[in-house]
XYZ file of N, CA and C in Angstrom:
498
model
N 0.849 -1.165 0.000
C 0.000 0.000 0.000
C 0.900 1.235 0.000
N 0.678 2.020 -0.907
C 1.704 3.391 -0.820
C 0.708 4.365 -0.220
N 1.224 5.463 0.336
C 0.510 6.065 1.311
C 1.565 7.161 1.239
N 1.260 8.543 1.223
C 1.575 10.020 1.282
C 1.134 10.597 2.827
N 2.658 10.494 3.208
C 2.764 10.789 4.754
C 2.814 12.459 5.554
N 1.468 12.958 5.683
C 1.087 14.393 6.129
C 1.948 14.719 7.477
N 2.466 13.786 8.102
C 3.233 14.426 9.143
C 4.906 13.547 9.675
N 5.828 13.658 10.369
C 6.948 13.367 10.211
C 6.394 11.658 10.835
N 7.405 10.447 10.443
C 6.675 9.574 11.309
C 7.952 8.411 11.594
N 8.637 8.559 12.683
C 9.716 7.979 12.927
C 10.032 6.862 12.353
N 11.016 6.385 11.994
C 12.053 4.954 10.941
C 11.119 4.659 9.862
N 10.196 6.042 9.379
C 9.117 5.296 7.856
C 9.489 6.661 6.858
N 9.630 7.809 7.373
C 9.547 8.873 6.336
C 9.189 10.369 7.181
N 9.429 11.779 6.436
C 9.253 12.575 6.656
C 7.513 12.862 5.684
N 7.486 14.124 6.303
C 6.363 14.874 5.889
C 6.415 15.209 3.953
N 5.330 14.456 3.317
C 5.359 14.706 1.960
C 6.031 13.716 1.368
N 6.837 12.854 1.886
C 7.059 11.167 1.355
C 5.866 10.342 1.193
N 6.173 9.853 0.251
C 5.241 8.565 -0.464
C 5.833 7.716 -0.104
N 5.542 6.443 0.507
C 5.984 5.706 1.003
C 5.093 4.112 0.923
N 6.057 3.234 0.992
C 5.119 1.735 1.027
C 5.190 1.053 2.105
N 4.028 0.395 2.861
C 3.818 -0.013 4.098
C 2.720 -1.203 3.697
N 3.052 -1.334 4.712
C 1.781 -3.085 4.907
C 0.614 -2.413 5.147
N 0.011 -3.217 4.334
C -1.785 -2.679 4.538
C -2.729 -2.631 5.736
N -2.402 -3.177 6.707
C -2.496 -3.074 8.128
C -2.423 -1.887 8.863
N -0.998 -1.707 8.641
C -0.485 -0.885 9.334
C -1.236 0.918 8.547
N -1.325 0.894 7.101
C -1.402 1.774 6.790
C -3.199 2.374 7.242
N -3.599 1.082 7.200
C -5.629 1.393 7.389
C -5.864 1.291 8.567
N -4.990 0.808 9.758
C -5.118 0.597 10.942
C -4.493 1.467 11.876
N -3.163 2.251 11.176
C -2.703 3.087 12.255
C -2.230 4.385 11.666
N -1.831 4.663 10.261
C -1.668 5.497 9.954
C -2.701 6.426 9.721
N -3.612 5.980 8.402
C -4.523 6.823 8.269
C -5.462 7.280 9.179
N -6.153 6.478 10.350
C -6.644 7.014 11.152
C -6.229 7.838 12.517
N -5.068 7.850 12.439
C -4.485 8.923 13.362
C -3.365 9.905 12.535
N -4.533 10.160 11.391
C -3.997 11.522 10.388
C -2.369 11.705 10.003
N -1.813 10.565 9.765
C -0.313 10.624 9.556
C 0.045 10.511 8.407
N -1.305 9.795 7.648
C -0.805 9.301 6.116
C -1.909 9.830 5.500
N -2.465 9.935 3.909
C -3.366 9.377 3.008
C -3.349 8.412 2.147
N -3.901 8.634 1.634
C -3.804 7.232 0.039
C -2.827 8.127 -0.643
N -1.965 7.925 -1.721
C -1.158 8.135 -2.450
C -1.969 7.884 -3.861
N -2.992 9.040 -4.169
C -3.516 9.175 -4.902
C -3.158 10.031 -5.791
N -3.518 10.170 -6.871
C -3.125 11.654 -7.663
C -3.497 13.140 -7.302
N -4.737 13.034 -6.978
C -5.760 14.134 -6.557
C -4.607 14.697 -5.133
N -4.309 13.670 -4.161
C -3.782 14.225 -2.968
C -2.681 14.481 -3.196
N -1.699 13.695 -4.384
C -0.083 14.010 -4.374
C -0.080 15.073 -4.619
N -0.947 15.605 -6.043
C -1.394 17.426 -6.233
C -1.623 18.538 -5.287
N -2.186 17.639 -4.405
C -2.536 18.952 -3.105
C -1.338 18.892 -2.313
N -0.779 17.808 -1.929
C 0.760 17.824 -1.387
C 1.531 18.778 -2.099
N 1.694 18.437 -3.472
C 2.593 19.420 -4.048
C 2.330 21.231 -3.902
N 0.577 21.410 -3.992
C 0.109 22.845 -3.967
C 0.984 23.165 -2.649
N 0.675 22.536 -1.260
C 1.419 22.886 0.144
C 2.740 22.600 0.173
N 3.515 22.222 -0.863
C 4.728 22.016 0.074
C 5.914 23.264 0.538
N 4.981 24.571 -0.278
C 5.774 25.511 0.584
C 5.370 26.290 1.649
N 4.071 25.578 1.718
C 3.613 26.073 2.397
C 4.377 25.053 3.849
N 4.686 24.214 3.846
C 5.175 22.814 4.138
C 6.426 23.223 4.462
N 7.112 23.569 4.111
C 8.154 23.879 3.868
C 8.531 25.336 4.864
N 7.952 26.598 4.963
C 7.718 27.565 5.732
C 7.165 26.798 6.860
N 6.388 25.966 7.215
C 5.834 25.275 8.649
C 6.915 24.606 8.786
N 7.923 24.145 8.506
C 9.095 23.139 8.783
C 10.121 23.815 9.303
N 10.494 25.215 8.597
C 11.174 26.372 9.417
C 10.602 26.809 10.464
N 9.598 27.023 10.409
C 9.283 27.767 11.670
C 9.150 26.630 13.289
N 8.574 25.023 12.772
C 9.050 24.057 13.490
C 10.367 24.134 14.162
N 11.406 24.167 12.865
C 13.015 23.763 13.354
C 13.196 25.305 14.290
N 12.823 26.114 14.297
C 13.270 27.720 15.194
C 12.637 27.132 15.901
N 11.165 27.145 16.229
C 11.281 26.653 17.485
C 11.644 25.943 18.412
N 11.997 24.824 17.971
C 12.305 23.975 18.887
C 13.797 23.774 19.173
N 14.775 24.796 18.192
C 16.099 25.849 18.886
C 15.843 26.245 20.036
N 14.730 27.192 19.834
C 14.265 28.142 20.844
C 14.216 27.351 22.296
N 13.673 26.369 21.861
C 12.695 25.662 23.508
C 14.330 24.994 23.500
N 14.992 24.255 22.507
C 16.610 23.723 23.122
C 17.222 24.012 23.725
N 17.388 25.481 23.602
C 18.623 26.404 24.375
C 17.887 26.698 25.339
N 16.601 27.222 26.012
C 15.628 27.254 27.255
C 15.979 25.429 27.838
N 15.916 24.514 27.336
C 16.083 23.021 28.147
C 17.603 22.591 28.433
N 18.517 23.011 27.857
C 19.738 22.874 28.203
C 20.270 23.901 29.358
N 19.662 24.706 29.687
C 19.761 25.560 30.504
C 19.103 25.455 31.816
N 18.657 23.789 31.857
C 17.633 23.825 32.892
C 17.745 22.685 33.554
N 17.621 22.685 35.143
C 17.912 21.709 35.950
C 17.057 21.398 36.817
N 16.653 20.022 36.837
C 15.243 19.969 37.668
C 15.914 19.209 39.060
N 15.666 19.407 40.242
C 15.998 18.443 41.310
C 14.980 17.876 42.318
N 15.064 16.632 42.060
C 13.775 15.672 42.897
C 14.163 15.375 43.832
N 13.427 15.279 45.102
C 13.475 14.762 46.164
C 12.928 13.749 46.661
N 13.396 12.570 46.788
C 13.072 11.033 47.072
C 13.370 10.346 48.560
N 12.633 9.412 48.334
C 13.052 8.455 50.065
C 14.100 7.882 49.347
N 14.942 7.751 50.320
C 16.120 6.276 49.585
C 16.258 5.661 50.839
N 16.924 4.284 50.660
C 17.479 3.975 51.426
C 18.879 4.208 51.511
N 19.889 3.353 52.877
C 21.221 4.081 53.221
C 22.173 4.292 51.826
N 21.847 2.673 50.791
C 22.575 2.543 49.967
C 22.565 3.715 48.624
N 21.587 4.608 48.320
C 21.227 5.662 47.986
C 20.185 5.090 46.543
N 19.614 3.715 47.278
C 18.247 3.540 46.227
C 17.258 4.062 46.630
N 16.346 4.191 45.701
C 15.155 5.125 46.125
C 14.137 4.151 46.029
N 12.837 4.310 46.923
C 12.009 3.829 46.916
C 11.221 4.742 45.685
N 10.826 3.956 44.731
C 10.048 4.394 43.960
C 11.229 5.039 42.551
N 11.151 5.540 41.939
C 11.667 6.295 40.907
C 11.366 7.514 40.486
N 12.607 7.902 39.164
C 11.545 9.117 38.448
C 11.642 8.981 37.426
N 10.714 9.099 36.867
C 9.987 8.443 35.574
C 10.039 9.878 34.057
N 9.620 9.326 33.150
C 9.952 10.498 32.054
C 8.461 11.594 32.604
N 7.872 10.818 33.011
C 6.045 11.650 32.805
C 6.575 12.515 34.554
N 7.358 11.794 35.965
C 7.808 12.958 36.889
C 8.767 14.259 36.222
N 9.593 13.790 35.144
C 10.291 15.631 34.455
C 9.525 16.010 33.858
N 8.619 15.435 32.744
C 7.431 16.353 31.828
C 6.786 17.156 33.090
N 6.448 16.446 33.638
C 5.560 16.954 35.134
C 6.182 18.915 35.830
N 7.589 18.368 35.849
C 8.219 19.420 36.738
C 8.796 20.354 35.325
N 8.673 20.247 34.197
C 9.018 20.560 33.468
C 7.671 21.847 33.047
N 6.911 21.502 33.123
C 5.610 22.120 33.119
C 5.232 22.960 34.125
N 6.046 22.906 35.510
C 5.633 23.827 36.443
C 6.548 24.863 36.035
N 7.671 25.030 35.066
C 8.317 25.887 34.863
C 8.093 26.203 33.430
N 6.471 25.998 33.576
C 6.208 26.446 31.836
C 7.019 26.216 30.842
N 7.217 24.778 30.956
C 7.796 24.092 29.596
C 7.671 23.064 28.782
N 6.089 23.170 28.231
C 5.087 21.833 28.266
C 6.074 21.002 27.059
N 6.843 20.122 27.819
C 7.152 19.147 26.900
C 6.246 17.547 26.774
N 6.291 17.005 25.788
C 5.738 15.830 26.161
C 6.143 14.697 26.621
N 5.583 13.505 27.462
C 6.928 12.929 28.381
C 7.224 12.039 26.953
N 6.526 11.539 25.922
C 7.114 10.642 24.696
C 8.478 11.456 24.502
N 8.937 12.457 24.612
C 9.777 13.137 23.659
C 10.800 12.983 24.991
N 10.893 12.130 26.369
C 12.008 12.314 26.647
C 12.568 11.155 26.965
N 13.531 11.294 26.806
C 14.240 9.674 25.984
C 15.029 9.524 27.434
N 14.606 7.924 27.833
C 15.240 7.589 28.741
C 15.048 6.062 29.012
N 15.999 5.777 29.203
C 15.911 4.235 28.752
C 15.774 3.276 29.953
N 15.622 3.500 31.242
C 14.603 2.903 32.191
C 14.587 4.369 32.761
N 13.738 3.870 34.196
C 13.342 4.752 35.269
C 14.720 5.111 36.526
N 14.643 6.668 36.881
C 16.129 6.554 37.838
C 15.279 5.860 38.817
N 16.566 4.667 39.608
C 15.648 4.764 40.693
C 17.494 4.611 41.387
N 18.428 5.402 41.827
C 19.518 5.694 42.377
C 19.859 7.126 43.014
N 20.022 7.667 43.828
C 20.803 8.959 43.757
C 21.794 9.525 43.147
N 21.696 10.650 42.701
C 22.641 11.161 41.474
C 22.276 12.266 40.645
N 23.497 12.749 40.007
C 23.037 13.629 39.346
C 23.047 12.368 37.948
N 22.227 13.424 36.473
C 21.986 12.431 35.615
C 21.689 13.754 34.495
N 22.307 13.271 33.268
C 21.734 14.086 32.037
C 20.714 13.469 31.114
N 19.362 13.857 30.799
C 18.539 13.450 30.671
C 18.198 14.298 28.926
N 18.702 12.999 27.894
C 18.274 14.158 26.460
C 16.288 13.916 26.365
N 16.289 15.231 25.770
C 14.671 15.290 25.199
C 14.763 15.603 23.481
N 13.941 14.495 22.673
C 13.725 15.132 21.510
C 12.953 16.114 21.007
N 13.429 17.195 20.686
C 12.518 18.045 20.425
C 11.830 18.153 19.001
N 12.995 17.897 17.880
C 12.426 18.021 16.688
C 13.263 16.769 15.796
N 13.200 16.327 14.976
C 14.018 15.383 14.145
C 15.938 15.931 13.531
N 15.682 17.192 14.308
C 17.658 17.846 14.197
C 17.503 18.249 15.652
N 16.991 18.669 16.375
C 17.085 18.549 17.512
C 16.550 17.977 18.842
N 17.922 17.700 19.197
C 17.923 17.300 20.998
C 18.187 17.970 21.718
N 17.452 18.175 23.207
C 18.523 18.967 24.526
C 18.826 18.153 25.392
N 19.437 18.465 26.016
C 19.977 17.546 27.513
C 19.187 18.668 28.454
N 18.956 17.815 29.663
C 18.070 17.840 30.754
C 19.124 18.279 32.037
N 19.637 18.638 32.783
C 19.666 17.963 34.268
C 19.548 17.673 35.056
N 19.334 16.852 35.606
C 18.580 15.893 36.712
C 19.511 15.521 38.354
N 18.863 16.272 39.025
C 19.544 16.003 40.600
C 18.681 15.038 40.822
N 18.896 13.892 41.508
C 17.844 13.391 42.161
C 18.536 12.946 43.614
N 17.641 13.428 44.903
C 18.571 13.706 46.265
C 17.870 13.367 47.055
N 18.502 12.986 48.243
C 17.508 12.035 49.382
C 16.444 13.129 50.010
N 14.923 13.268 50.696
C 14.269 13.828 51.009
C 14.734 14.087 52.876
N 15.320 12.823 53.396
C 15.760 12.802 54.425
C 16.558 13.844 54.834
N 16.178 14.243 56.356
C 17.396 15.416 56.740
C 18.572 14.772 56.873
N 19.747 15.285 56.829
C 20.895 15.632 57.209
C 21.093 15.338 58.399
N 22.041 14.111 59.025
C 22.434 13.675 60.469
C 23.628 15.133 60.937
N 22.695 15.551 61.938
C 23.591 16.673 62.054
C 24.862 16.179 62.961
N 25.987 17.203 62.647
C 26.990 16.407 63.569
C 27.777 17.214 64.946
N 28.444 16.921 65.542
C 28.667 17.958 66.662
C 29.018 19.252 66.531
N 30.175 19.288 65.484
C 30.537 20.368 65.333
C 29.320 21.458 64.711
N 28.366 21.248 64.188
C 27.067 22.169 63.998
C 26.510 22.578 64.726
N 26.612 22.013 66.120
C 25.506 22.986 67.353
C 26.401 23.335 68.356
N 26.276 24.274 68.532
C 27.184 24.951 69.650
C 27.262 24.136 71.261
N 28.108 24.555 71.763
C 28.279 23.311 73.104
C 26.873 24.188 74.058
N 26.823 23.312 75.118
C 26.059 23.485 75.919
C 26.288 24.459 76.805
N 24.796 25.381 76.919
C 25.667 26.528 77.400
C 25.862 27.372 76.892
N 25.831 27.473 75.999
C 26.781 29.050 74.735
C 25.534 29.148 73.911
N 25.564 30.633 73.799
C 24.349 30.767 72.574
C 24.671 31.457 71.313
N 24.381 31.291 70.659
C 24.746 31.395 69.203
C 24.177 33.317 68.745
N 25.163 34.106 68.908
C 24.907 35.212 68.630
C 24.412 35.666 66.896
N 23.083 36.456 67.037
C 22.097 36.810 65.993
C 23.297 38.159 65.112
């Protein structure tokens, strides 16, 4: 089945490729979640009428998502977790906990777009890439730090007796 692909669609083709796929795949997942059409004449024509128009939306895509790159490389999120002594954490953080905190700093990314190949579940710092566009990636950084206080130690509180002048 050849099929004229309306939007970018990872390891098959970019936007305005004609392309051949299994008939399954093309009536079952492409066309109905608006990624493909039939590779008809009537539509290759209308492809061709847009492709500068296509083409101006593809620039203005790739600036943006410069834009939002250099804003995400510039940006460091730090979580606070239970761990235990060994510095595992109960629980993890997951791509959808940075989309999450990523968004409280008005930066709606989506968690698909951040590439991470399991869940942290360690203490550490960690660089975390996000795809933003098909030429660009940013890196993330990621503290992730025990929630537990700090065993304070002697030398932090003054001896007994003495008061700590304001």
């Amino acid at each position: 089945m050849e099929l004229l692909l309306k939007e970018d669609v990872e390891h098959l083709g970019v936007r305005g490729d004609i392309v051949k796929v299994r008939a399954g795949y093309g009536r079952n997942y492409l066309i109905p979640k608006g990624l493909a059409l039939m590779a008809t004449r009537a539509n290759v024509k209308l492809i061709e009428r847009e492709r500068q128009r296509l083409v101006k939306l593809a620039e203005a895509e790739l600036a943006a998502a410069q834009s939002l790159g250099e804003k995400l490389n510039a940006t460091t999120l730090t979580f606070q977790r239970k761990a235990g002594e060994n510095g595992t954490l109960y629980g993890s953080v997951t791509s959808m906990d940075i989309a999450e905190a990523l968004a409280a700093q008005q930066l709606e990314i989506d968690r698909r777009r951040i590439v991470l190949k399991e869940a942290i579940k360690a203490l550490g710092d960690y660089e975390v890439t996000v795809k933003l566009h098909r030429d660009v990636a940013a890196t993330i950084k990621v503290s992730v730090v025990s929630d537990a206080p700090k065993p304070t130690t002697p030398d932090e509180h003054p001896p007994a007796g003495e008061s700590v002048a304001s």
